[in-house]
CSV table of C-alpha atoms in Angstrom, one decimal:
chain,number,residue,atom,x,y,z
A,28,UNK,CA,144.1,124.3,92.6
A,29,UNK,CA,144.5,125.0,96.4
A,30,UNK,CA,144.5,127.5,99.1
A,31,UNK,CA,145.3,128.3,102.4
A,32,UNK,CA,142.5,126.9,104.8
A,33,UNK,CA,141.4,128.5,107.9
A,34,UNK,CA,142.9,124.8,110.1
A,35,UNK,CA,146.7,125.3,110.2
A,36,UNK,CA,146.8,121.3,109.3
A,37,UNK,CA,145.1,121.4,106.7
A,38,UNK,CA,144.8,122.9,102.9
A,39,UNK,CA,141.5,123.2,100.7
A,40,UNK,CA,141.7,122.3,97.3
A,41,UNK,CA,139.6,122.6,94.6
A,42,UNK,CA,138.7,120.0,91.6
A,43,UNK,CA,136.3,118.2,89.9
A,44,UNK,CA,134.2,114.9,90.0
A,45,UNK,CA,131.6,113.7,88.6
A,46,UNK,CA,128.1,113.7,90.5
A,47,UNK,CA,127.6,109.7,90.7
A,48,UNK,CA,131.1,109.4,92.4
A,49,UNK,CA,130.5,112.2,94.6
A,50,UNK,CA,127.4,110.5,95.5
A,51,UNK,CA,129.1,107.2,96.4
A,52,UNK,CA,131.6,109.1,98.1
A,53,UNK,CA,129.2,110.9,100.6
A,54,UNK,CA,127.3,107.4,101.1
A,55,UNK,CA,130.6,105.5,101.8
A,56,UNK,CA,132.0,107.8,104.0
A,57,UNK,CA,128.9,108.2,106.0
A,58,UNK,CA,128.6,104.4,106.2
A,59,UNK,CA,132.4,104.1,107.7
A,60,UNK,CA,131.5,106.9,109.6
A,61,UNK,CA,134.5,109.0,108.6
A,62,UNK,CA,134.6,112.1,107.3
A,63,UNK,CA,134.9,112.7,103.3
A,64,UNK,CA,138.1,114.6,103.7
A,65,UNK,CA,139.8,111.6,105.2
A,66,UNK,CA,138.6,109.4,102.3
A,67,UNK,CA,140.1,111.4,99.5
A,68,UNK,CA,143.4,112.0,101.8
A,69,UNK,CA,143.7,108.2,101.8
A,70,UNK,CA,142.7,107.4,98.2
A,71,UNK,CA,145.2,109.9,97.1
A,72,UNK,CA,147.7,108.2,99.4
A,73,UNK,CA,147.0,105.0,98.0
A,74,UNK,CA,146.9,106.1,93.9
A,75,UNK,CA,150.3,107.8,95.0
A,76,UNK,CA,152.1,104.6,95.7
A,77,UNK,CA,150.7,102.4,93.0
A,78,UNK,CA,152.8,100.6,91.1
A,79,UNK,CA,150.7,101.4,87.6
A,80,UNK,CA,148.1,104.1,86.4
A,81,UNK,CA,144.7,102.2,87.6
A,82,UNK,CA,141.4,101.7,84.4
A,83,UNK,CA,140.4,105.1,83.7
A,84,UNK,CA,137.0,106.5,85.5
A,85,UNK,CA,134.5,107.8,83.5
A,86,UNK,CA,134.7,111.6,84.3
A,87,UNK,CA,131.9,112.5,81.9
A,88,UNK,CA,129.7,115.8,83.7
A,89,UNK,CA,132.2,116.5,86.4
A,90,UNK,CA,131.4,119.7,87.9
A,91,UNK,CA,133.5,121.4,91.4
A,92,UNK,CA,134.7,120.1,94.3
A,93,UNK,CA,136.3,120.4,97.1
A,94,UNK,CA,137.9,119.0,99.7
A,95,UNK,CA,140.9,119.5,102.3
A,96,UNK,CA,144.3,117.7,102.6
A,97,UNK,CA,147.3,117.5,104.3
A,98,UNK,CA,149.8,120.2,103.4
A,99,UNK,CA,151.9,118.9,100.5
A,100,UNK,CA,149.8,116.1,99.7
A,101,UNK,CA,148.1,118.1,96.6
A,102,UNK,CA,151.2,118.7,94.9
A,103,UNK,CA,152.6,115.6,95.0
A,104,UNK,CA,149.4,114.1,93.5
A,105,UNK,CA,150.0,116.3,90.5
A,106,UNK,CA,153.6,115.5,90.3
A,107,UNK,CA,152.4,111.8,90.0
A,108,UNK,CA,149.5,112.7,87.7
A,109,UNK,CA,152.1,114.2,85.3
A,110,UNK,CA,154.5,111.7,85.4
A,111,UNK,CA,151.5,109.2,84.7
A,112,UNK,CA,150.3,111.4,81.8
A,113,UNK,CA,146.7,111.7,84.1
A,114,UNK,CA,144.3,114.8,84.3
A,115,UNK,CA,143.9,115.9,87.5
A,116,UNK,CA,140.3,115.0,87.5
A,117,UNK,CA,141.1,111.7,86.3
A,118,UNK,CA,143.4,110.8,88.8
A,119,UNK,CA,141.3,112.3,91.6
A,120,UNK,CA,138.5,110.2,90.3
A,121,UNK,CA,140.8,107.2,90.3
A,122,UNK,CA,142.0,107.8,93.7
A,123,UNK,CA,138.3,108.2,94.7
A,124,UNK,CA,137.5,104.7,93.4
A,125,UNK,CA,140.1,103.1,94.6
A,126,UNK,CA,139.0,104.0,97.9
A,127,UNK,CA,135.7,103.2,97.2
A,128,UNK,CA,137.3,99.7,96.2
A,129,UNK,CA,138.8,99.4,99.4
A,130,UNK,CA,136.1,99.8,101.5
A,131,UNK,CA,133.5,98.3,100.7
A,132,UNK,CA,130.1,99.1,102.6
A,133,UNK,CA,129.6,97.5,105.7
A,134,UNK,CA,127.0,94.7,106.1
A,135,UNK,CA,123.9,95.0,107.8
A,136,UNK,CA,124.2,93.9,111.2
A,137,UNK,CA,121.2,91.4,111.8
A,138,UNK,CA,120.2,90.7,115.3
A,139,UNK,CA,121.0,86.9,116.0
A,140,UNK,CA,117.1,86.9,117.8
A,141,UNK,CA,114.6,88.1,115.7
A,142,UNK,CA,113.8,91.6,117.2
A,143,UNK,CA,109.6,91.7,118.4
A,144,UNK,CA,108.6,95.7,119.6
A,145,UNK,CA,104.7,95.7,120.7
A,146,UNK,CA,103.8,99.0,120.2
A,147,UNK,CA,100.3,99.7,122.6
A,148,UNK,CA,98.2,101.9,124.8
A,149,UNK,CA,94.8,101.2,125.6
A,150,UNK,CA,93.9,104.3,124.6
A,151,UNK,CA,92.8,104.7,121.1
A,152,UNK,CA,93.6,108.4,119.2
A,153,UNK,CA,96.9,108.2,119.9
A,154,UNK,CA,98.7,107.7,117.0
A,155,UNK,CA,99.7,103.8,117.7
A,156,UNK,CA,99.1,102.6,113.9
A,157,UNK,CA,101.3,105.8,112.4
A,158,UNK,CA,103.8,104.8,114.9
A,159,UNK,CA,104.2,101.8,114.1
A,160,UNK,CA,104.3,102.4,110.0
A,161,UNK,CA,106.6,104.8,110.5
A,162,UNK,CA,109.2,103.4,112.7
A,163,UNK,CA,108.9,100.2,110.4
A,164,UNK,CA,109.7,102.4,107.6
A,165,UNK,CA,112.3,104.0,109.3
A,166,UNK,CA,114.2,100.6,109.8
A,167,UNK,CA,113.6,99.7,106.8
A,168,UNK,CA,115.3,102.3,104.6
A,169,UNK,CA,118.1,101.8,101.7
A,170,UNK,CA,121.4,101.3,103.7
A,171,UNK,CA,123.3,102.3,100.1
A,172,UNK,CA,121.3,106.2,100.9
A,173,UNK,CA,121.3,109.0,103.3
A,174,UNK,CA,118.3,110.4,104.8
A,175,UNK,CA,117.8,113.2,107.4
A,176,UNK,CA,118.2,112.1,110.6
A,177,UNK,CA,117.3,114.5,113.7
A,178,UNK,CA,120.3,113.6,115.8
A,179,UNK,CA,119.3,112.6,119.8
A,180,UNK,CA,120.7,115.7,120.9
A,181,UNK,CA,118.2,117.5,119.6
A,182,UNK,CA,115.4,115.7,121.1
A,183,UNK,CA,116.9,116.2,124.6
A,184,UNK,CA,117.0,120.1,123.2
A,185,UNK,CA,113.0,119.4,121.8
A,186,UNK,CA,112.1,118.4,125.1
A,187,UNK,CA,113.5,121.3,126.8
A,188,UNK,CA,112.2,124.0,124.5
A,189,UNK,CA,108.5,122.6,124.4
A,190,UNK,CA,107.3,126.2,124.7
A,191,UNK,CA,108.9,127.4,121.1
A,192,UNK,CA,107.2,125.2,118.6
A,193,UNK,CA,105.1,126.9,116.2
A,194,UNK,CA,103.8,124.3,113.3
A,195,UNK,CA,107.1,122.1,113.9
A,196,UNK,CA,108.5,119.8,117.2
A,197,UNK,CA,110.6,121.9,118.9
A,198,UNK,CA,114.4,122.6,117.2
A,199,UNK,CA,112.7,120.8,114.1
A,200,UNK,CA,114.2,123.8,112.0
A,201,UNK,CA,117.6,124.1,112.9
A,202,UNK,CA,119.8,122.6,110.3
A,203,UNK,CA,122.4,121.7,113.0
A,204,UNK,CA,120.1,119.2,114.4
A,205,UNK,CA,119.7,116.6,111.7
A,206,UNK,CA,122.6,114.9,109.9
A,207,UNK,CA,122.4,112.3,106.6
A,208,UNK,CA,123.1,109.4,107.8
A,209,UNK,CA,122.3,105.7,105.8
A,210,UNK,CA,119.3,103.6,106.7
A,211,UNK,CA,119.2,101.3,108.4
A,212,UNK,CA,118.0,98.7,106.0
A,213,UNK,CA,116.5,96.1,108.2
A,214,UNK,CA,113.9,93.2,107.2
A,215,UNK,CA,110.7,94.7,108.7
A,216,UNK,CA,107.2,93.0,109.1
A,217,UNK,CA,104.3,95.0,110.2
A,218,UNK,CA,101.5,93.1,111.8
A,219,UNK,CA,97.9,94.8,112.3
A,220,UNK,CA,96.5,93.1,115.7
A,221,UNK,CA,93.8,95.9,115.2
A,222,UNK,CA,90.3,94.2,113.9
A,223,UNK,CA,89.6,97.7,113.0
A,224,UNK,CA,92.7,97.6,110.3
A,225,UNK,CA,94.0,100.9,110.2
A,226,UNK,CA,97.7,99.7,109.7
A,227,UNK,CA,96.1,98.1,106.3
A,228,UNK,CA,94.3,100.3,105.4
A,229,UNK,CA,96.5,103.2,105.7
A,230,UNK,CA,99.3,101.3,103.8
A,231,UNK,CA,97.2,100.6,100.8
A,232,UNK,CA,96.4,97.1,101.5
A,233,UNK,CA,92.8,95.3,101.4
A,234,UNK,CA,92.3,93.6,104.7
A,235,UNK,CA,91.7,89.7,104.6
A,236,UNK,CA,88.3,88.5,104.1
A,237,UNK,CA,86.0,87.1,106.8
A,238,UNK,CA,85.8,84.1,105.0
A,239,UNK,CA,89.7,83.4,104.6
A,240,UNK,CA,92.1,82.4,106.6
A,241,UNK,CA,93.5,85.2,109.1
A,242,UNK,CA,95.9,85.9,112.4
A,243,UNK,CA,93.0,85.2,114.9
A,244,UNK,CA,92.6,81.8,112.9
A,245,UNK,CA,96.5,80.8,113.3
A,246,UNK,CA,96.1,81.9,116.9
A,247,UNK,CA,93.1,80.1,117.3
A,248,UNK,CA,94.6,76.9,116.3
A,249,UNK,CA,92.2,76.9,113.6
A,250,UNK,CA,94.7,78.0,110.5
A,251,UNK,CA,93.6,77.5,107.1
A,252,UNK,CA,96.9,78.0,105.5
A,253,UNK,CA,100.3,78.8,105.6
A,254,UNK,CA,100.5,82.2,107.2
A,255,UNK,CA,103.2,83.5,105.0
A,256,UNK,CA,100.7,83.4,102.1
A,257,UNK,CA,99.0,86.0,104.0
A,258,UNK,CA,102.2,88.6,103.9
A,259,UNK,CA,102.3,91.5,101.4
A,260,UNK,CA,104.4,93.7,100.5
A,261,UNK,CA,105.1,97.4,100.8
A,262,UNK,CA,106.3,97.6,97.3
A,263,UNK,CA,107.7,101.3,97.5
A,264,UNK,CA,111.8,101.6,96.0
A,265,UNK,CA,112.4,103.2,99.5
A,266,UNK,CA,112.5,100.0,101.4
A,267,UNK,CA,113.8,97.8,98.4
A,268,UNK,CA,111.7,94.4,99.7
A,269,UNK,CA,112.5,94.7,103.3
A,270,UNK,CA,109.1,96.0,104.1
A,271,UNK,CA,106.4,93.5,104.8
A,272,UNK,CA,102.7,93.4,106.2
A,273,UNK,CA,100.5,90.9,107.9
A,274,UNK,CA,97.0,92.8,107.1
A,275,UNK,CA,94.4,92.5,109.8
A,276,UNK,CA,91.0,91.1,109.3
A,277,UNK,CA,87.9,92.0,110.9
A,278,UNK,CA,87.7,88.6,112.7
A,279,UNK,CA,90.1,90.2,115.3
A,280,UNK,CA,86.8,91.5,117.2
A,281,UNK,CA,86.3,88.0,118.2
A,282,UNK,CA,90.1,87.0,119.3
A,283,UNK,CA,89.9,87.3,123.1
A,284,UNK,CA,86.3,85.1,123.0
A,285,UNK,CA,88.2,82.7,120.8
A,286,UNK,CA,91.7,82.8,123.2
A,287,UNK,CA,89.1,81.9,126.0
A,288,UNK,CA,89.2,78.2,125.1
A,289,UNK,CA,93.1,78.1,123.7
A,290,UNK,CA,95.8,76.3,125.8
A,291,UNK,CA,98.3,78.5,127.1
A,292,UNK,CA,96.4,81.8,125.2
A,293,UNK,CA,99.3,84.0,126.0
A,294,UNK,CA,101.8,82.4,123.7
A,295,UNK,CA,98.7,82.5,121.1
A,296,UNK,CA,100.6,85.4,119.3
A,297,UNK,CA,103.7,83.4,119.4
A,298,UNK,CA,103.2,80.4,118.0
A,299,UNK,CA,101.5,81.7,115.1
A,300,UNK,CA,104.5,84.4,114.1
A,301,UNK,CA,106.9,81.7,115.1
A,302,UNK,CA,107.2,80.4,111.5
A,303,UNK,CA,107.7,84.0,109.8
A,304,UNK,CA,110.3,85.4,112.2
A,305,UNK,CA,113.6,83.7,110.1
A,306,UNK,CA,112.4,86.3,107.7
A,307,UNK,CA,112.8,89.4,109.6
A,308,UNK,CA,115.3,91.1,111.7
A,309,UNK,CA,112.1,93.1,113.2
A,310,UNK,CA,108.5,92.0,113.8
A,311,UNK,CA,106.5,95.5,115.0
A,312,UNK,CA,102.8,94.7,116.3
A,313,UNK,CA,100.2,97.2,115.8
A,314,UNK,CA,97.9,96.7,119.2
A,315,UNK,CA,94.9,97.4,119.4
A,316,UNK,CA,93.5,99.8,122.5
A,317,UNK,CA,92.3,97.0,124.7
A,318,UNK,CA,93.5,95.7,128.1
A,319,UNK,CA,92.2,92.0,127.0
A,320,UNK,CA,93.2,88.7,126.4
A,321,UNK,CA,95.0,89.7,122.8
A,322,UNK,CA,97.0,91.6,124.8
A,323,UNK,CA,98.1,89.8,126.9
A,324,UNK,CA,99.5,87.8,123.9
A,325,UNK,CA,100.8,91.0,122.3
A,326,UNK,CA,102.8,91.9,125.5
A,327,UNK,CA,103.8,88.0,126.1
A,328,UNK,CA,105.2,87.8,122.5
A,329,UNK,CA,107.3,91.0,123.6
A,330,UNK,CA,109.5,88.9,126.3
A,331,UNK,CA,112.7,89.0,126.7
A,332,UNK,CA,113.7,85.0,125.2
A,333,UNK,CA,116.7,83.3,126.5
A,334,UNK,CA,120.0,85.4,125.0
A,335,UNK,CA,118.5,88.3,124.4
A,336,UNK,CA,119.9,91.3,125.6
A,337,UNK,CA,118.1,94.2,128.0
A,338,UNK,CA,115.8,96.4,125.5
A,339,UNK,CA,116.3,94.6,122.5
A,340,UNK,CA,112.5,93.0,122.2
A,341,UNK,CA,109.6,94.6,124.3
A,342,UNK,CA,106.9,97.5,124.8
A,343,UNK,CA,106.5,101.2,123.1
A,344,UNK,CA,104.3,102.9,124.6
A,345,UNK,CA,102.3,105.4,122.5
A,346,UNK,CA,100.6,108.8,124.2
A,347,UNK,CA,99.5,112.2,123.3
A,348,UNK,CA,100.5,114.9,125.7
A,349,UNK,CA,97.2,115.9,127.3
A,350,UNK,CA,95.7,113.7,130.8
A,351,UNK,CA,93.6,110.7,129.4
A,352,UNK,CA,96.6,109.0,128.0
A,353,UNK,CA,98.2,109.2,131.4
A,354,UNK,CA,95.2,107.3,132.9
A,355,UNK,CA,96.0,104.9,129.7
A,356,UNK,CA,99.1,104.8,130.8
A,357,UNK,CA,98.6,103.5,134.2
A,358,UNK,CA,96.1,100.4,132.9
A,359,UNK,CA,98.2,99.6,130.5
A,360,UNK,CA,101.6,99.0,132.6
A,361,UNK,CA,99.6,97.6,135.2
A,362,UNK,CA,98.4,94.4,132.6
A,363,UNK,CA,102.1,94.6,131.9
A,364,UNK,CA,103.6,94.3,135.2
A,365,UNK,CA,100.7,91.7,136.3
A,366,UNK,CA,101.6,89.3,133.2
A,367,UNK,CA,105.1,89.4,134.0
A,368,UNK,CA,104.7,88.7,138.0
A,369,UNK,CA,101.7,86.0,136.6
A,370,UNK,CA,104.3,84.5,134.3
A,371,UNK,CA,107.6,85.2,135.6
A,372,UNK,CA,108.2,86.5,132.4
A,373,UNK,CA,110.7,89.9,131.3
A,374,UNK,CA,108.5,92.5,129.5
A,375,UNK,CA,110.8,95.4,128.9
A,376,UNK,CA,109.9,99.2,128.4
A,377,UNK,CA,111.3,100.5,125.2
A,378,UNK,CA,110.4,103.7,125.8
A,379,UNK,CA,107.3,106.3,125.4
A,380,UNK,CA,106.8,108.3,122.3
A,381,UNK,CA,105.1,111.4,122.5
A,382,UNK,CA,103.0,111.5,119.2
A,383,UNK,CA,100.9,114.1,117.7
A,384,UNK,CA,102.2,117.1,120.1
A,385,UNK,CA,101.8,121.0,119.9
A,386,UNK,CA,102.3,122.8,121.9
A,387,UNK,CA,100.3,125.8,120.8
A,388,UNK,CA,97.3,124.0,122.4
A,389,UNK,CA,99.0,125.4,125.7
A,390,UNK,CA,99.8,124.9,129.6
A,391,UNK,CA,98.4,121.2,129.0
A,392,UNK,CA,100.4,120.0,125.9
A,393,UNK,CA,103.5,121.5,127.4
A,394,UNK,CA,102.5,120.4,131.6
A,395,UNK,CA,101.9,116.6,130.1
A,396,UNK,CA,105.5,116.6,128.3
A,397,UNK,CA,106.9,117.9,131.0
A,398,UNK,CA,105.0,114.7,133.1
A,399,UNK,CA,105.8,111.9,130.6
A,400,UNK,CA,109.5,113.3,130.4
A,401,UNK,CA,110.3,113.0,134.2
A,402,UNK,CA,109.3,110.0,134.5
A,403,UNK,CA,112.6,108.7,133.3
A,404,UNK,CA,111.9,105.1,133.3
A,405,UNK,CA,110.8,104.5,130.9
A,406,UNK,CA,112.2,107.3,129.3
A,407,UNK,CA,110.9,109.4,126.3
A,408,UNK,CA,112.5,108.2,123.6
A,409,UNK,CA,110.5,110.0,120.5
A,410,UNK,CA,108.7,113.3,119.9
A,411,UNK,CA,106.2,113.4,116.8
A,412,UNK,CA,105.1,116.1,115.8
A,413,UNK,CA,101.2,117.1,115.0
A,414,UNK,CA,102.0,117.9,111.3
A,415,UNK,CA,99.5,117.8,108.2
A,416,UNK,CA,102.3,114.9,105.9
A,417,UNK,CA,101.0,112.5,108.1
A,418,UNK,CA,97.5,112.8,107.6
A,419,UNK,CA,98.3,113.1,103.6
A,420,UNK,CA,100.3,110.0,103.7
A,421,UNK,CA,97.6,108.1,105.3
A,422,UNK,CA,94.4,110.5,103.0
A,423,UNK,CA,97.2,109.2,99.4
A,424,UNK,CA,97.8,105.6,101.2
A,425,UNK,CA,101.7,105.7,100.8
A,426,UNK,CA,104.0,105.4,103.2
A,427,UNK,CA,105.1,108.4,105.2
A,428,UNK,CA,108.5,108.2,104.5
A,429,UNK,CA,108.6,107.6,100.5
A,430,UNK,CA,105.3,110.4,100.6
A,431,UNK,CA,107.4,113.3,102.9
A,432,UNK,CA,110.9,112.0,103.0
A,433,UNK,CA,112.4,115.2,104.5
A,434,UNK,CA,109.2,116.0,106.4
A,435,UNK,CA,110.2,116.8,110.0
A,436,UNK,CA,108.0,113.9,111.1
A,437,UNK,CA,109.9,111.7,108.9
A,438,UNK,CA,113.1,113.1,110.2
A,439,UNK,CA,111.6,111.9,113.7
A,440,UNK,CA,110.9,108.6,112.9
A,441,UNK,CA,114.2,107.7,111.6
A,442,UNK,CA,115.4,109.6,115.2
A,443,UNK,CA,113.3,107.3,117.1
A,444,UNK,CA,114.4,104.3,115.1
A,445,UNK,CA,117.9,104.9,116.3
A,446,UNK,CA,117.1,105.3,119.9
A,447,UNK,CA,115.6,102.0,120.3
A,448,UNK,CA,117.4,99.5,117.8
C-alpha cells in the first residue's frame, strides 16, 4: 500500500521484507553512503525494466516495511508484478537483491604505508593503555556491521557543554548525535612498550616470560626468534582476525640500559616491527610514562616516512583534565620537538584525547578542558568519558567494545577513530 507523505516528491509505502534482507539493506546503503529510500527506488527501477522475472527470494518471516518513492513508481511496480505473476513482497524482495547485486560493498581502503600512531604521555593514570585498546578496536570492527558512532559534531557540541554532563560526556544522550555507520575493518596490531603490561593484561593475554624471547630482545639486537611467533590474537567475532597483540614482557624495565649500547637506538623500535608491518594497515604503541631512551624510539618509529601524507603516522597524546597532565604535557612535546630538531626528523601531533573526564568533579575538570581545547594545535580530537564499562571490560578482560558495544565510551572510541584515520 501507499500514502501521501509529508515531502511533496515523494510517497510512503508500505510492504514487507524479510529481516536478513532488511539487514543487508541497511548495511549496504550505509556502506555507499546513500540513503535506503534511494536503494529501493533504484532496485525497483531496475526489476521494472528486466527482461525476465529474476530467481525467487526467500521471503520466509517477512514482517513491515516501509519506505518512500517517487510518485508513480509504486504502481507501476505492481502493474509489473502482476503481469509477472509476482507477490508484491516477492518482487520487492527481488528488486532489493538485485540492488544488492549491483553494488557490491566497497573494499577496504588500506593505506599504501603501513599506518604507526604512538600513543604517550609521561604521565601515568591517564588512561594511555585503554586508549589505545580501544581505538584499536575501533579500527578494527566488521566493515559488513553498523555500530554507533557519535558523529564529530557532537564532540565540538561535548566540548562546548562541559558543564552539563552528569554520569555521561557531554551530549552522550542525545540520539541525534550518533549515527550507525560500518567499521572500519582495518588490520590492527597493538604493541605493549609498557614493562608493566597493562595492554596484556587487560586484553586477556599472559605476558611473555623473562626467559623467552621479547620486544626489548629484537630491539636489543639480541632476538631469539621470529617476532611474529610472539603475536596473538584478540580472538573476539567483533574484529573477525584483524585484531592482533604484541604482549609486553617485564624485561622492558631494562630497555633504555640496553638501548645505551645499540647503534642508532632511536630506530631500535623500528627495525624490530619492520618485519610485521606488511601485516597491518595500523601498528598502535602503547608507551610507557617515561621521557627515556624507549621513547625516544616510540616517538622516532612515529615519523612521517618518505610518501606519507601530513597526520597519517605520528603522536596521540593522552591526558586527564585536571593540572599534572599539563606539566606532562609540556615534557613530553618538549622530547618530541628535541628528537625532531636532533634528527631532522617529522613527528606529527595527531591530536590530544581527553580521557577519563567528569565534569562533576568541578571548576578544575571543566577549566582544564577548556585549556587543552584552546590550544588548537594540536587539537582535541577525543573526549572519553569516566564511565564504570571500562573498568568492567578491563575487571572481565574482554575488549571494551565486544564487552559494552553501545556503551557511550564505545560510541567515543569509534568517534575518535574517525577523526584521526
Amino acid at each position: 500500500m501507499s500514502s501521501p507523505a509529508t515531502s511533496s516528491d515523494r510517497e510512503k509505502v508500505v510492504s514487507k521484507l524479510p529481516g536478513w534482507l532488511r539487514q543487508n539493506l541497511k548495511v549496504r546503503a550505509a556502506q555507499h553512503g546513500i540513503e535506503i529510500q534511494a536503494a529501493v527506488e533504484q532496485g525497483i527501477r531496475d526489476w521494472c525494466t528486466l527482461a525476465s522475472t529474476p530467481p525467487a527470494v526467500d521471503t520466509s518471516g517477512a514482517d513491515s516495511f516501509s519506505t518512500f518513492l517517487p510518485p508513480g513508481q509504486w504502481d507501476e511496480f505492481r502493474q509489473v508484478a502482476t503481469e509477472r505473476r509476482v507477490s508484491l513482497i516477492q518482487g520487492l524482495a527481488q528488486s532489493v537483491q538485485l540492488w544488492l547485486d549491483a553494488n557490491p560493498a566497497p573494499h577496504v581502503e588500506r593505506p599504501e604505508i603501513t599506518r604507526r600512531i604512538i600513543v604517550c604521555n609521561q604521565k601515568g593514570g591517564v588512561g594511555k593503555t585503554a586508549i589505545t585498546a580501544g581505538l584499536g578496536e575501533a579500527l578494527a570492527e566488521d566493515s559488513d556491521s553498523l555500530h554507533a558512532v557519535r558523529v564529530a559534531k557532537a564532540l565540538t557540541e561535548a566540548l562546548r557543554a562541559s558543564d552539563t554532563q552528569s554520569d555521561e560526556v557531554p551530549g552522550g544522550d542525545d540520539p541525534l548525535s550518533v549515527e550507525n555507520l560500518p567499521g572500519l575493518g582495518l588490520r590492527v596490531l597493538l604493541v605493549d612498550f609498557d614493562p608493566q603490561c597493562h595492554l596484556t593484561n587487560q586484553l586477556g593475554a599472559a605476558p611473555l616470560p623473562m626467559n623467552g624471547d621479547s620486544l626489548t630482545n629484537h630491539m636489543a639486537g639480541d632476538p631469539k626468534g621470529d617476532l611474529r611467533d610472539l603475536v596473538v590474537s584478540v580472538d573476539d567475532e567483533t574484529f573477525g582476525g584483524r585484531l592482533h597483540l604484541l604482549p609486553a614482557c617485564n624485561d622492558a624495565f631494562l630497555l633504555d640500559v640496553r638501548l645505551s649500547a645499540v647503534r642508532a637506538r632511536e630506530a631500535a623500535l623500528e627495525r624490530a616491527l619492520a618485519p610485521l608491518e606488511a601485516d597491518y594497515d595500523v601498528i598502535l604503541v602503547d608507551c610507557p610514562p617515561s621521557l627515556g631512551l624507549s621513547m625516544d624510539a616510540a616517538a622516532y618509529y612515529g615519523r612521517r616516512r618518505p610518501g606519507e601524507t601530513l597526520g597519517q603516522s605520528g603522536a596521540l597524546i593522552v591526558v586527564q583534565a585536571e593540572d599534572s597532565s599539563a606539566d606532562a604535557y609540556e615534557l613530553l612535546t618538549t622530547q618530541i620537538d628535541d628528537l625532531r630538531g636532533d634528527l631532522q626528523v617529522d613527528i606529527d601531533y595527531l591530536g590530544i584525547v581527553v580521557n577519563l573526564y567528569d565534569s562533576r568533579r568541578g571548576f578544575i575538570a571543566t577549566s582544564s578542558l577548556q585549556g587543552w581545547v584552546d590550544i588548537k594545535d594540536p587539537r582535541v580530537v577525543g573526549l572519553i568519558g569516566d564511565l564504570k564499562e571500562q573498568k568492567e571490560a578491563v575487571r572481565m578482560k574482554r575488549p571494551l567494545l565486544s564487552y559494552a558495544p553501545k556503551s557511550q565510551q564505545a560510541i567515543g572510541m569509534r568517534a575518535l577513530a574517525r577523526e584521526i584515520v
